[in-house]
Structure formats: structure tokens, C-alpha cells
Short mmCIF file of C-alpha atoms in Angstrom, two decimals:
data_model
loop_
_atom_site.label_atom_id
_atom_site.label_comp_id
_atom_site.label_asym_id
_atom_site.label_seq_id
_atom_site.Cartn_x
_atom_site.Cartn_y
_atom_site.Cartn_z
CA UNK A 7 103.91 127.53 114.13
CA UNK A 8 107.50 126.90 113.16
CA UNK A 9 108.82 126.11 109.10
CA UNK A 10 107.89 122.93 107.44
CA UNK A 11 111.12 121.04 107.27
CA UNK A 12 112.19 120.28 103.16
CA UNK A 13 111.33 116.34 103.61
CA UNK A 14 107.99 117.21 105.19
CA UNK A 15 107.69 119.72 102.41
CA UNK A 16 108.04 116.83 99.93
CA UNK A 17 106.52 114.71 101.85
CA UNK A 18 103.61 117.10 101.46
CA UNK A 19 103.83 117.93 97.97
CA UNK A 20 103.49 114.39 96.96
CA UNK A 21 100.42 113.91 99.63
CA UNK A 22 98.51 116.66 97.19
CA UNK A 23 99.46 114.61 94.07
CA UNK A 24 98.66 111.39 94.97
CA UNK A 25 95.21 112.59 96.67
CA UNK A 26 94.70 115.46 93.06
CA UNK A 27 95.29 112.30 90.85
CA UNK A 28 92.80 110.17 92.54
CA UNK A 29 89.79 112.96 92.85
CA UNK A 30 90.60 114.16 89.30
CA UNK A 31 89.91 110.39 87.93
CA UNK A 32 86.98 109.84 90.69
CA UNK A 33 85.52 113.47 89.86
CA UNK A 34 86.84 115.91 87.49
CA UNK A 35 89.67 118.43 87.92
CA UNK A 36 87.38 120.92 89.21
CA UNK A 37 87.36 119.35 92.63
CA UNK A 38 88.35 122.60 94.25
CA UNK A 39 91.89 123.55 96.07
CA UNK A 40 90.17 123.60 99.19
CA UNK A 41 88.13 120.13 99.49
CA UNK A 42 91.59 118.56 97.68
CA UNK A 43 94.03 119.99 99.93
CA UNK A 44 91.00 118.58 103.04
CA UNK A 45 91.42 115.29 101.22
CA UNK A 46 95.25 115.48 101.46
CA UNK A 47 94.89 116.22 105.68
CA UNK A 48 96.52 119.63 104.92
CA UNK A 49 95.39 123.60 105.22
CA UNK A 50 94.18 125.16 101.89
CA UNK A 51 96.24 128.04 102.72
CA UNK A 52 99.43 125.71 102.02
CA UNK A 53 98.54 124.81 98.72
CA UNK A 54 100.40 127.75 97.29
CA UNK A 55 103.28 127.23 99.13
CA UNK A 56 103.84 123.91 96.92
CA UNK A 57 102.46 124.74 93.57
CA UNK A 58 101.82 127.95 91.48
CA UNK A 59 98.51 127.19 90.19
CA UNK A 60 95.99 124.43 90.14
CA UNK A 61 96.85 124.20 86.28
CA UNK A 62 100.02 122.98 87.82
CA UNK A 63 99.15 120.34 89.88
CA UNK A 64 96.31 119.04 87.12
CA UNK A 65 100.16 118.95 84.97
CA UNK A 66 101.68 116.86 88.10
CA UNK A 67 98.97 114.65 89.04
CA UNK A 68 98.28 114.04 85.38
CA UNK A 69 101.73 112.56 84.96
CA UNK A 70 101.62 110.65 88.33
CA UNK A 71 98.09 108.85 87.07
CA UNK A 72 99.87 107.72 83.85
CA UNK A 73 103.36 106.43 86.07
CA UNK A 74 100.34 104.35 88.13
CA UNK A 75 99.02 103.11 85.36
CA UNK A 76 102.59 102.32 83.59
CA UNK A 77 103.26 100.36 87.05
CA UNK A 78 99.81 98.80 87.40
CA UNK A 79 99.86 97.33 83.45
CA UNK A 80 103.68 97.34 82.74
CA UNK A 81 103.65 100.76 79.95
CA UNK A 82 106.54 102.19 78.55
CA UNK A 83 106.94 105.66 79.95
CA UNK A 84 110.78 106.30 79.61
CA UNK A 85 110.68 107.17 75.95
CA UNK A 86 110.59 111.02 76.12
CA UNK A 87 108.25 113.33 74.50
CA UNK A 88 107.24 112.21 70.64
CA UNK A 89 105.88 114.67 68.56
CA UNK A 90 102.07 114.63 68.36
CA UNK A 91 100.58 110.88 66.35
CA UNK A 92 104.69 109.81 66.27
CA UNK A 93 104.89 106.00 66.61
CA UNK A 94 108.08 104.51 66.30
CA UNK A 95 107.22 100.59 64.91
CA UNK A 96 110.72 99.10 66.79
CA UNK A 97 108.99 101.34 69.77
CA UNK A 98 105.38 99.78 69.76
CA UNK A 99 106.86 96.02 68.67
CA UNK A 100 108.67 96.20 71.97
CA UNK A 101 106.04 97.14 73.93
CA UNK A 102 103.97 94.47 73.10
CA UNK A 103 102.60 92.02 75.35
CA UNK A 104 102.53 87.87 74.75
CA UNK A 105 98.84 86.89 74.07
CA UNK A 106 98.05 85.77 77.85
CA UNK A 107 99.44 88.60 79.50
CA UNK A 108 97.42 91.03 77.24
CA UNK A 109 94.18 88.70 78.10
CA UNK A 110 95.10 89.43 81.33
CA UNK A 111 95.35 92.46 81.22
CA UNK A 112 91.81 93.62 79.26
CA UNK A 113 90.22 90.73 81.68
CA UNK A 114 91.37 93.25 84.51
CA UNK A 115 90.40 96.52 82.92
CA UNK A 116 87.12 95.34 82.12
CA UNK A 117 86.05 94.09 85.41
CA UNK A 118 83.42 94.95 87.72
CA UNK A 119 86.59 96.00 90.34
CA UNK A 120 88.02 98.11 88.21
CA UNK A 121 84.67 100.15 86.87
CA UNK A 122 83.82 100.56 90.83
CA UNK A 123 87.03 102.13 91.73
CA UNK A 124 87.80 105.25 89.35
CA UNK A 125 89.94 107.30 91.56
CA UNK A 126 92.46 104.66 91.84
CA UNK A 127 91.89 103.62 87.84
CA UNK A 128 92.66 104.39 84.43
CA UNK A 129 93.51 107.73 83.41
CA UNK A 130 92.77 107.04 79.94
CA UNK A 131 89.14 106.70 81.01
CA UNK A 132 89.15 109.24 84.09
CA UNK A 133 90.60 112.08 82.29
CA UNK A 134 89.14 112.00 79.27
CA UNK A 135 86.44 114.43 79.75
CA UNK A 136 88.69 117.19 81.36
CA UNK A 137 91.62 116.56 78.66
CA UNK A 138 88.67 117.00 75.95
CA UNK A 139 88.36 120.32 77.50
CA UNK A 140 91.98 121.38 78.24
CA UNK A 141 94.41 123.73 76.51
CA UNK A 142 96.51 121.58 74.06
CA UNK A 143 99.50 123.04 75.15
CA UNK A 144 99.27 122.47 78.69
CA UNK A 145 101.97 119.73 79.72
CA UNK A 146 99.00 117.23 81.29
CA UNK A 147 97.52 117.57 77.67
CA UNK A 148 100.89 116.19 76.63
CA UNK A 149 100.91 113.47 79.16
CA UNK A 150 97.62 112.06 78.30
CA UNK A 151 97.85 111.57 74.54
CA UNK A 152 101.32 110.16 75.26
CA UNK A 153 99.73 107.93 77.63
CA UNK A 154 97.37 106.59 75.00
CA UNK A 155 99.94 105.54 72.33
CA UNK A 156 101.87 103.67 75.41
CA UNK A 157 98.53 101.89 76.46
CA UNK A 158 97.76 101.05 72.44
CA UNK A 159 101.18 99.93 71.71
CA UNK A 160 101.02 97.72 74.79
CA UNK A 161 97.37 96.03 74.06
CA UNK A 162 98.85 95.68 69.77
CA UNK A 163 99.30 92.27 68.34
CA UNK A 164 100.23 91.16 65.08
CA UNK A 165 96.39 90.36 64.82
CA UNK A 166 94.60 93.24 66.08
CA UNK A 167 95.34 96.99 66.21
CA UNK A 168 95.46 98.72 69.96
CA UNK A 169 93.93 101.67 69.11
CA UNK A 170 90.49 99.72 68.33
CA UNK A 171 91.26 97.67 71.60
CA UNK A 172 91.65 100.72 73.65
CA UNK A 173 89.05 101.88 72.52
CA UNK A 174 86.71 99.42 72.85
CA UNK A 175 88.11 98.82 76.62
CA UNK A 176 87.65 102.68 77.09
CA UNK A 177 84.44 103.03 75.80
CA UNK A 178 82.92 99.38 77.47
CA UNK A 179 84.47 100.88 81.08
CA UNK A 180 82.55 104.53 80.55
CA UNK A 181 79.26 102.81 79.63
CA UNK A 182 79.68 100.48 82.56
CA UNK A 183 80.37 102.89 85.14
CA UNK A 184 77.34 105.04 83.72
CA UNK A 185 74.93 102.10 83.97
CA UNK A 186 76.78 101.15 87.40
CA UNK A 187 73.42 100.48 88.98
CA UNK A 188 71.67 98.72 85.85
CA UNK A 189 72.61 94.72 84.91
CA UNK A 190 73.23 96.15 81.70
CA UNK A 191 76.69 97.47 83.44
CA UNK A 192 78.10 94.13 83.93
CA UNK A 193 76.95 92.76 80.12
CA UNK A 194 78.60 95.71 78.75
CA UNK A 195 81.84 94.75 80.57
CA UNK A 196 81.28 91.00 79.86
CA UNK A 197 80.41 92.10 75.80
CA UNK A 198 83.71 93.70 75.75
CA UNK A 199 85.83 91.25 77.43
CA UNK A 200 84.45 88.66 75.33
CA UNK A 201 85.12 90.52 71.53
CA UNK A 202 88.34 91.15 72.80
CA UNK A 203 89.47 88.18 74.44
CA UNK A 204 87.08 85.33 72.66
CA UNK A 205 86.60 86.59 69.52
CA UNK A 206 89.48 88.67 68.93
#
């Protein structure tokens, strides 16, 4: 079989991170090389070819989760690396949302759609229990708590704080995806939505 040309190469290379970040949000990062490189339509024995280690595509997809979700709920991702807990306040004021669009935006998160459809969801929520567990200096590690100040300073208001929104999103879409097949799922999403939305 003759060389992969350097677009198919590419091509290929962003195959495995598309199809890493979905089955790391759907099912951990210890979805092994071979059954992700299967997902991706491509041999295992290629996967080495593109990266050096799995730690190094957990980095990649890791970052390509948090573009998604920068593209899916308009984040902030262009800033550069902050040091650890660094929040500018011109930063997080001009990533603010107006009311509505923020309403929109937890209405979304918090809906039944989104809690059946992890692998193409939040990283925030998907990631969580692999980040918990990673090295801090890995650069996905980096990614992710970046990624949560962008979502926080996005759902802020001059009212409430995004941290405690985030959090409360987070936590309502973990409890509803672990009570998926219970009615209580869809009252914890609707209890959330409401305190956030209603209630403020």
C-alpha cells in the first residue's frame, strides 16, 4: 500500500480528534486506541503515525471539545493562557451575554436534547471526571479549567455570579443524565432551568 498523501494525513489526523473528543465526552478517555481509531474508519496501527501518545490526543481533542463548545455558545477562546484562577474584570465584562441570549443559552444546556447527546455536548460536564483524575500539568488539564472561566464569564451578569450558574447547569445536566431513565431526570433539568431563568 502506497504513502498517505500530507492532506489525507491531515485529513486523518483531524478524523481521530473529532471522533477522540466525542467518545471521551460520551465515555471516558479510556476508550482504547483501538475501538477509537475503529470509530474514526482507520487501522489502529496508524494511530502512531499521527500522534505520540494517547496523552496527546486526550491534549488535542480536549482543546477541540472546548473550540465546539466556544462555537456552539459564542466563548471567548482567543485570550491566551492565564495563569491558574486569573480573571481579568474588562475580560469577563466583555464576555458577557444580554439577559435573553444567556436565557437562551441555559434553556439549551439544560434540555432533555442536550442531556441525551453527551458525545457531541459540553466538555465542562463530559470531562469532568477524567480531568478530576488527570496530571495538572498536562496541557488538556490546562484547557479545561480555562474552559470553565470562559463558560462562567459568559453565563455572569451584574445580578448573578457564573460560577454558581455553571455550576448549577453542570451539576442539574450530571444528575439528569444519571437519572436518564427516571421522570426525576427531566424535573431536575426543569428545577434548574427554572432557578436560573425564573427566579434568578
Amino acid at each position: 500500500m502506497g504513502r498517505v498523501s500530507q492532506a489525507q494525513a491531515r485529513e486523518n489526523r483531524r478524523r481521530v480528534v473529532e471522533t477522540a473528543s466525542r467518545l471521551f465526552r460520551e465515555q471516558g478517555v479510556h476508550v482504547s486506541v483501538a475501538d477509537l481509531m475503529k470509530a474514526a474508519g482507520l487501522t489502529h496501527g496508524g494511530f502512531y503515525k499521527q500522534f505520540d501518545s494517547k496523552e496527546a490526543l486526550v491534549d488535542e481533542a480536549t482543546a477541540h471539545a472546548f473550540e465546539e463548545l466556544a462555537r456552539t455558545y459564542g466563548l471567548d477562546r482567543g485570550r491566551g493562557a492565564r495563569e491558574p484562577g486569573e480573571r481579568d474584570p474588562g475580560e469577563r465584562e466583555a464576555g458577557r451575554r444580554a439577559p435573553a441570549a444567556q436565557r437562551e443559552l441555559i434553556e439549551a444546556y439544560l434540555s432533555v436534547r442536550h442531556r441525551d447527546n453527551a458525545a457531541e455536548g459540553c466538555p465542562v460536564a463530559g470531562l469532568a471526571t477524567d480531568m478530576a483524575r488527570a496530571d495538572e500539568g498536562r496541557e488538556a488539564h490546562r484547557v479545561y479549567a480555562e474552559g470553565v472561566r470562559d463558560f462562567a464569564d459568559v453565563l455572569a451578569s451584574e445580578e448573578e455570579d457564573g460560577l454558581v450558574r455553571l455550576c448549577t447547569m453542570l451539576g442539574a445536566l450530571v444528575l439528569a443524565r444519571a437519572t436518564r431513565d427516571d421522570p426525576l431526570s427531566e424535573d431536575v433539568l426543569a428545577a434548574a432551568r427554572t432557578a436560573l431563568t425564573d427566579g434568578g
